[in-house]
Short mmCIF file of C-alpha atoms in Angstrom, two decimals:
data_model
loop_
_atom_site.label_atom_id
_atom_site.label_comp_id
_atom_site.label_asym_id
_atom_site.label_seq_id
_atom_site.Cartn_x
_atom_site.Cartn_y
_atom_site.Cartn_z
CA ALA A 16 39.17 -24.16 52.08
CA GLU A 17 37.59 -20.83 52.94
CA VAL A 18 34.11 -22.30 53.32
CA VAL A 19 35.29 -24.87 55.87
CA ARG A 20 37.42 -22.27 57.66
CA ASP A 21 34.54 -19.80 57.89
CA ALA A 22 32.08 -22.50 58.96
CA ALA A 23 34.51 -23.66 61.65
CA ALA A 24 34.90 -20.09 62.90
CA LEU A 25 31.13 -19.62 63.17
CA ALA A 26 30.70 -23.00 64.85
CA GLU A 27 33.40 -22.17 67.38
CA LYS A 28 32.05 -18.67 68.04
CA HIS A 29 28.46 -19.93 68.45
CA PRO A 30 28.65 -23.47 69.88
CA ASP A 31 24.99 -23.40 70.92
CA VAL A 32 23.73 -22.76 67.38
CA ALA A 33 23.12 -26.16 65.82
CA PHE A 34 22.81 -24.66 62.33
CA TYR A 35 26.45 -23.52 62.35
CA GLN A 36 27.64 -26.91 63.52
CA GLU A 37 25.57 -28.61 60.84
CA THR A 38 26.95 -26.23 58.22
CA LEU A 39 30.48 -27.17 59.28
CA ALA A 40 29.66 -30.88 59.00
CA ALA A 41 28.15 -30.39 55.54
CA ALA A 42 31.13 -28.32 54.39
CA ARG A 43 33.50 -31.08 55.51
CA LEU A 44 31.32 -33.67 53.77
CA HIS A 45 31.39 -31.75 50.49
CA ARG A 46 35.12 -31.11 50.73
CA GLY A 47 35.63 -34.83 51.34
CA GLU A 48 33.56 -35.67 48.28
CA LEU A 49 35.59 -33.25 46.17
CA LEU A 50 38.90 -34.65 47.42
CA ALA A 51 37.71 -38.18 46.67
CA ARG A 52 36.91 -37.15 43.09
CA LEU A 53 40.38 -35.60 42.84
CA ASP A 54 41.81 -39.01 43.76
CA LYS A 55 43.03 -37.92 47.20
CA PRO A 56 41.55 -40.69 49.35
CA ASP A 57 43.53 -39.96 52.51
CA ASP A 58 42.56 -36.29 52.55
CA ALA A 59 38.99 -37.19 51.65
CA GLY A 60 38.81 -39.72 54.48
CA ALA A 61 40.09 -37.17 56.98
CA GLU A 62 37.41 -34.66 55.98
CA LEU A 63 34.65 -37.27 56.07
CA LYS A 64 35.75 -38.41 59.53
CA GLN A 65 35.61 -34.80 60.70
CA ALA A 66 32.07 -34.57 59.34
CA LEU A 67 31.19 -37.70 61.32
CA ALA A 68 32.70 -36.25 64.49
CA VAL A 69 30.71 -33.04 64.18
CA THR A 70 27.46 -34.88 63.45
CA ARG A 71 28.02 -37.26 66.37
CA ALA A 72 28.40 -34.29 68.71
CA LEU A 73 25.25 -32.71 67.26
CA LEU A 74 23.21 -35.87 67.69
CA ASP A 75 24.43 -36.30 71.25
CA ARG A 76 23.52 -32.73 72.09
CA PHE A 77 20.35 -32.07 70.09
CA GLY A 78 18.92 -35.51 69.39
CA ASN A 79 17.75 -36.89 66.06
CA VAL A 80 17.80 -33.88 63.77
CA PRO A 81 16.91 -35.05 60.23
CA ASP A 82 19.41 -32.82 58.40
CA VAL A 83 22.22 -33.94 60.70
CA ILE A 84 21.30 -37.58 60.14
CA ARG A 85 21.36 -36.95 56.38
CA VAL A 86 24.86 -35.44 56.48
CA ARG A 87 26.06 -38.27 58.73
CA GLY A 88 24.60 -40.89 56.42
CA TRP A 89 26.25 -39.39 53.33
CA ALA A 90 29.59 -39.23 55.14
CA TYR A 91 29.34 -42.92 56.03
CA LEU A 92 28.41 -43.80 52.44
CA ARG A 93 31.33 -41.84 51.06
CA LEU A 94 33.76 -43.53 53.43
CA GLY A 95 32.62 -46.87 52.05
#
């Protein structure tokens, strides 16, 4: 929880730094994966959808950034 919270704080404080936004998306992806493994599909789905929202905003703003596309792809795969 702290990783996502801290990543969200950095992303909010520095909205023009793509790295912080990408870190937030990746943190949400990994939290979603963990929640899925803990058999919490609703919570996992919510985190993965947040990862998708952040990556969509990044792609719209910065274009096709490979690491962002990777995080987005994994989030889609995890959602099924």
